[in-house]
mmCIF file with all atom_site columns, C-alpha atoms in Angstrom:
data_model
loop_
_atom_site.group_PDB
_atom_site.id
_atom_site.type_symbol
_atom_site.label_atom_id
_atom_site.label_alt_id
_atom_site.label_comp_id
_atom_site.label_asym_id
_atom_site.label_entity_id
_atom_site.label_seq_id
_atom_site.pdbx_PDB_ins_code
_atom_site.Cartn_x
_atom_site.Cartn_y
_atom_site.Cartn_z
_atom_site.occupancy
_atom_site.B_iso_or_equiv
_atom_site.pdbx_formal_charge
_atom_site.auth_seq_id
_atom_site.auth_comp_id
_atom_site.auth_asym_id
_atom_site.auth_atom_id
_atom_site.pdbx_PDB_model_num
ATOM 1   C CA . UNK A 1 1   ? 96.297  101.968 79.257  1.00 38.00 ? 1   UNK A CA 1
ATOM 2   C CA . UNK A 1 2   ? 96.861  103.919 82.459  1.00 46.00 ? 2   UNK A CA 1
ATOM 3   C CA . UNK A 1 3   ? 95.004  102.756 85.526  1.00 46.00 ? 3   UNK A CA 1
ATOM 4   C CA . UNK A 1 4   ? 93.358  105.731 87.270  1.00 48.00 ? 4   UNK A CA 1
ATOM 5   C CA . UNK A 1 5   ? 91.839  105.599 90.730  1.00 52.00 ? 5   UNK A CA 1
ATOM 6   C CA . UNK A 1 6   ? 91.458  107.510 93.934  1.00 63.00 ? 6   UNK A CA 1
ATOM 7   C CA . UNK A 1 7   ? 94.018  107.052 96.694  1.00 77.00 ? 7   UNK A CA 1
ATOM 8   C CA . UNK A 1 8   ? 94.441  103.588 98.169  1.00 90.00 ? 8   UNK A CA 1
ATOM 9   C CA . UNK A 1 9   ? 96.187  103.389 101.527 1.00 91.00 ? 9   UNK A CA 1
ATOM 10  C CA . UNK A 1 10  ? 98.333  100.442 102.549 1.00 93.00 ? 10  UNK A CA 1
ATOM 11  C CA . UNK A 1 11  ? 100.706 99.839  105.454 1.00 91.00 ? 11  UNK A CA 1
ATOM 12  C CA . UNK A 1 12  ? 104.054 98.125  104.965 1.00 89.00 ? 12  UNK A CA 1
ATOM 13  C CA . UNK A 1 13  ? 106.481 97.681  107.875 1.00 86.00 ? 13  UNK A CA 1
ATOM 14  C CA . UNK A 1 14  ? 104.635 100.294 109.912 1.00 86.00 ? 14  UNK A CA 1
ATOM 15  C CA . UNK A 1 15  ? 104.694 102.967 107.208 1.00 91.00 ? 15  UNK A CA 1
ATOM 16  C CA . UNK A 1 16  ? 101.494 104.111 105.511 1.00 92.00 ? 16  UNK A CA 1
ATOM 17  C CA . UNK A 1 17  ? 101.635 104.720 101.758 1.00 94.00 ? 17  UNK A CA 1
ATOM 18  C CA . UNK A 1 18  ? 99.053  106.477 99.597  1.00 94.00 ? 18  UNK A CA 1
ATOM 19  C CA . UNK A 1 19  ? 98.895  104.855 96.148  1.00 94.00 ? 19  UNK A CA 1
ATOM 20  C CA . UNK A 1 20  ? 97.554  106.689 93.115  1.00 90.00 ? 20  UNK A CA 1
ATOM 21  C CA . UNK A 1 21  ? 98.183  106.697 89.368  1.00 89.00 ? 21  UNK A CA 1
ATOM 22  C CA . UNK A 1 22  ? 101.348 104.595 89.491  1.00 91.00 ? 22  UNK A CA 1
ATOM 23  C CA . UNK A 1 23  ? 103.003 106.510 92.332  1.00 95.00 ? 23  UNK A CA 1
ATOM 24  C CA . UNK A 1 24  ? 103.243 106.047 96.076  1.00 96.00 ? 24  UNK A CA 1
ATOM 25  C CA . UNK A 1 25  ? 103.613 108.647 98.800  1.00 95.00 ? 25  UNK A CA 1
ATOM 26  C CA . UNK A 1 26  ? 104.863 107.987 102.326 1.00 94.00 ? 26  UNK A CA 1
ATOM 27  C CA . UNK A 1 27  ? 101.942 109.517 104.155 1.00 89.00 ? 27  UNK A CA 1
ATOM 28  C CA . UNK A 1 28  ? 102.793 108.795 107.791 1.00 81.00 ? 28  UNK A CA 1
ATOM 29  C CA . UNK A 1 29  ? 104.102 106.327 110.297 1.00 74.00 ? 29  UNK A CA 1
ATOM 30  C CA . UNK A 1 30  ? 101.488 104.027 111.767 1.00 72.00 ? 30  UNK A CA 1
ATOM 31  C CA . UNK A 1 31  ? 103.492 102.574 114.641 1.00 72.00 ? 31  UNK A CA 1
ATOM 32  C CA . UNK A 1 32  ? 106.461 103.684 116.671 1.00 70.00 ? 32  UNK A CA 1
ATOM 33  C CA . UNK A 1 33  ? 109.440 103.277 114.390 1.00 70.00 ? 33  UNK A CA 1
ATOM 34  C CA . UNK A 1 34  ? 112.986 103.021 115.563 1.00 68.00 ? 34  UNK A CA 1
ATOM 35  C CA . UNK A 1 35  ? 116.449 102.239 114.285 1.00 82.00 ? 35  UNK A CA 1
ATOM 36  C CA . UNK A 1 36  ? 116.958 101.958 110.523 1.00 87.00 ? 36  UNK A CA 1
ATOM 37  C CA . UNK A 1 37  ? 114.233 102.607 107.951 1.00 89.00 ? 37  UNK A CA 1
ATOM 38  C CA . UNK A 1 38  ? 114.447 101.598 104.295 1.00 91.00 ? 38  UNK A CA 1
ATOM 39  C CA . UNK A 1 39  ? 111.933 103.192 101.951 1.00 94.00 ? 39  UNK A CA 1
ATOM 40  C CA . UNK A 1 40  ? 111.567 101.000 98.868  1.00 95.00 ? 40  UNK A CA 1
ATOM 41  C CA . UNK A 1 41  ? 111.792 102.465 95.380  1.00 95.00 ? 41  UNK A CA 1
ATOM 42  C CA . UNK A 1 42  ? 108.637 100.652 94.308  1.00 96.00 ? 42  UNK A CA 1
ATOM 43  C CA . UNK A 1 43  ? 105.647 99.093  95.993  1.00 95.00 ? 43  UNK A CA 1
ATOM 44  C CA . UNK A 1 44  ? 103.747 96.207  94.452  1.00 94.00 ? 44  UNK A CA 1
ATOM 45  C CA . UNK A 1 45  ? 100.061 95.974  95.245  1.00 94.00 ? 45  UNK A CA 1
ATOM 46  C CA . UNK A 1 46  ? 97.508  93.701  93.585  1.00 93.00 ? 46  UNK A CA 1
ATOM 47  C CA . UNK A 1 47  ? 99.638  93.191  90.498  1.00 94.00 ? 47  UNK A CA 1
ATOM 48  C CA . UNK A 1 48  ? 100.525 96.867  90.003  1.00 93.00 ? 48  UNK A CA 1
ATOM 49  C CA . UNK A 1 49  ? 103.816 98.634  90.708  1.00 95.00 ? 49  UNK A CA 1
ATOM 50  C CA . UNK A 1 50  ? 103.925 102.087 92.269  1.00 96.00 ? 50  UNK A CA 1
ATOM 51  C CA . UNK A 1 51  ? 107.072 104.240 92.331  1.00 97.00 ? 51  UNK A CA 1
ATOM 52  C CA . UNK A 1 52  ? 107.652 105.875 95.704  1.00 97.00 ? 52  UNK A CA 1
ATOM 53  C CA . UNK A 1 53  ? 108.039 109.517 94.691  1.00 96.00 ? 53  UNK A CA 1
ATOM 54  C CA . UNK A 1 54  ? 107.180 111.511 97.789  1.00 95.00 ? 54  UNK A CA 1
ATOM 55  C CA . UNK A 1 55  ? 107.645 111.687 101.539 1.00 95.00 ? 55  UNK A CA 1
ATOM 56  C CA . UNK A 1 56  ? 104.626 113.580 102.807 1.00 94.00 ? 56  UNK A CA 1
ATOM 57  C CA . UNK A 1 57  ? 104.297 116.399 105.297 1.00 93.00 ? 57  UNK A CA 1
ATOM 58  C CA . UNK A 1 58  ? 105.181 115.273 108.851 1.00 93.00 ? 58  UNK A CA 1
ATOM 59  C CA . UNK A 1 59  ? 105.476 111.672 107.636 1.00 92.00 ? 59  UNK A CA 1
ATOM 60  C CA . UNK A 1 60  ? 108.032 110.662 110.286 1.00 91.00 ? 60  UNK A CA 1
ATOM 61  C CA . UNK A 1 61  ? 107.406 113.483 112.748 1.00 91.00 ? 61  UNK A CA 1
ATOM 62  C CA . UNK A 1 62  ? 108.349 112.536 116.292 1.00 88.00 ? 62  UNK A CA 1
ATOM 63  C CA . UNK A 1 63  ? 109.708 109.093 115.430 1.00 87.00 ? 63  UNK A CA 1
ATOM 64  C CA . UNK A 1 64  ? 112.861 107.697 116.963 1.00 86.00 ? 64  UNK A CA 1
ATOM 65  C CA . UNK A 1 65  ? 114.429 106.526 113.719 1.00 88.00 ? 65  UNK A CA 1
ATOM 66  C CA . UNK A 1 66  ? 118.201 106.814 113.645 1.00 89.00 ? 66  UNK A CA 1
ATOM 67  C CA . UNK A 1 67  ? 118.842 106.318 109.938 1.00 92.00 ? 67  UNK A CA 1
ATOM 68  C CA . UNK A 1 68  ? 116.797 106.274 106.767 1.00 93.00 ? 68  UNK A CA 1
ATOM 69  C CA . UNK A 1 69  ? 117.547 105.108 103.244 1.00 93.00 ? 69  UNK A CA 1
ATOM 70  C CA . UNK A 1 70  ? 115.666 107.091 100.615 1.00 94.00 ? 70  UNK A CA 1
ATOM 71  C CA . UNK A 1 71  ? 115.453 105.768 97.040  1.00 93.00 ? 71  UNK A CA 1
ATOM 72  C CA . UNK A 1 72  ? 116.334 107.910 94.031  1.00 90.00 ? 72  UNK A CA 1
ATOM 73  C CA . UNK A 1 73  ? 112.680 107.746 92.948  1.00 93.00 ? 73  UNK A CA 1
ATOM 74  C CA . UNK A 1 74  ? 111.770 110.237 95.722  1.00 93.00 ? 74  UNK A CA 1
ATOM 75  C CA . UNK A 1 75  ? 111.514 113.706 94.196  1.00 91.00 ? 75  UNK A CA 1
ATOM 76  C CA . UNK A 1 76  ? 109.572 115.535 96.894  1.00 92.00 ? 76  UNK A CA 1
ATOM 77  C CA . UNK A 1 77  ? 109.778 115.818 100.675 1.00 92.00 ? 77  UNK A CA 1
ATOM 78  C CA . UNK A 1 78  ? 106.978 117.576 102.540 1.00 93.00 ? 78  UNK A CA 1
ATOM 79  C CA . UNK A 1 79  ? 107.508 120.150 105.254 1.00 94.00 ? 79  UNK A CA 1
ATOM 80  C CA . UNK A 1 80  ? 108.361 118.874 108.719 1.00 94.00 ? 80  UNK A CA 1
ATOM 81  C CA . UNK A 1 81  ? 108.765 115.333 107.366 1.00 93.00 ? 81  UNK A CA 1
ATOM 82  C CA . UNK A 1 82  ? 111.494 114.600 109.928 1.00 91.00 ? 82  UNK A CA 1
ATOM 83  C CA . UNK A 1 83  ? 110.626 117.150 112.624 1.00 92.00 ? 83  UNK A CA 1
ATOM 84  C CA . UNK A 1 84  ? 111.438 116.025 116.173 1.00 91.00 ? 84  UNK A CA 1
ATOM 85  C CA . UNK A 1 85  ? 113.252 112.903 114.947 1.00 88.00 ? 85  UNK A CA 1
ATOM 86  C CA . UNK A 1 86  ? 116.442 111.533 116.400 1.00 85.00 ? 86  UNK A CA 1
ATOM 87  C CA . UNK A 1 87  ? 117.728 111.063 112.849 1.00 88.00 ? 87  UNK A CA 1
ATOM 88  C CA . UNK A 1 88  ? 121.507 110.729 112.585 1.00 90.00 ? 88  UNK A CA 1
ATOM 89  C CA . UNK A 1 89  ? 122.014 109.385 109.062 1.00 91.00 ? 89  UNK A CA 1
ATOM 90  C CA . UNK A 1 90  ? 120.299 109.832 105.712 1.00 90.00 ? 90  UNK A CA 1
ATOM 91  C CA . UNK A 1 91  ? 121.351 107.492 102.919 1.00 90.00 ? 91  UNK A CA 1
ATOM 92  C CA . UNK A 1 92  ? 120.595 108.493 99.334  1.00 89.00 ? 92  UNK A CA 1
ATOM 93  C CA . UNK A 1 93  ? 121.925 107.217 96.042  1.00 80.00 ? 93  UNK A CA 1
ATOM 94  C CA . UNK A 1 94  ? 121.928 110.455 94.026  1.00 78.00 ? 94  UNK A CA 1
ATOM 95  C CA . UNK A 1 95  ? 123.158 113.519 95.940  1.00 77.00 ? 95  UNK A CA 1
ATOM 96  C CA . UNK A 1 96  ? 122.615 115.889 92.979  1.00 79.00 ? 96  UNK A CA 1
ATOM 97  C CA . UNK A 1 97  ? 118.964 114.869 92.686  1.00 75.00 ? 97  UNK A CA 1
ATOM 98  C CA . UNK A 1 98  ? 118.522 115.177 96.455  1.00 75.00 ? 98  UNK A CA 1
ATOM 99  C CA . UNK A 1 99  ? 119.914 118.713 96.455  1.00 78.00 ? 99  UNK A CA 1
ATOM 100 C CA . UNK A 1 100 ? 117.315 119.655 93.838  1.00 76.00 ? 100 UNK A CA 1
ATOM 101 C CA . UNK A 1 101 ? 114.430 118.645 96.141  1.00 70.00 ? 101 UNK A CA 1
#
């Protein structure tokens, strides 16, 4: 049985995620982020697991993050997701999948 619901928003380590139908989307930063960011592959909330599949439009816009680790579960990156960032490094586990985004 698939659990269907409208979006639920949670904040983990200063990053806001939208949860819906077994997936999670990085929707935006909630606080000033800096240094290294690790986006988890899954988020557990109230006994359910959500795969992080998307980084939303302008999700990290204007943040001072220097590096980010993106899980292979991410299949979509919104426009301007990293606009005006001081990003120096992007760590991904599957370069072929990343190039297809």
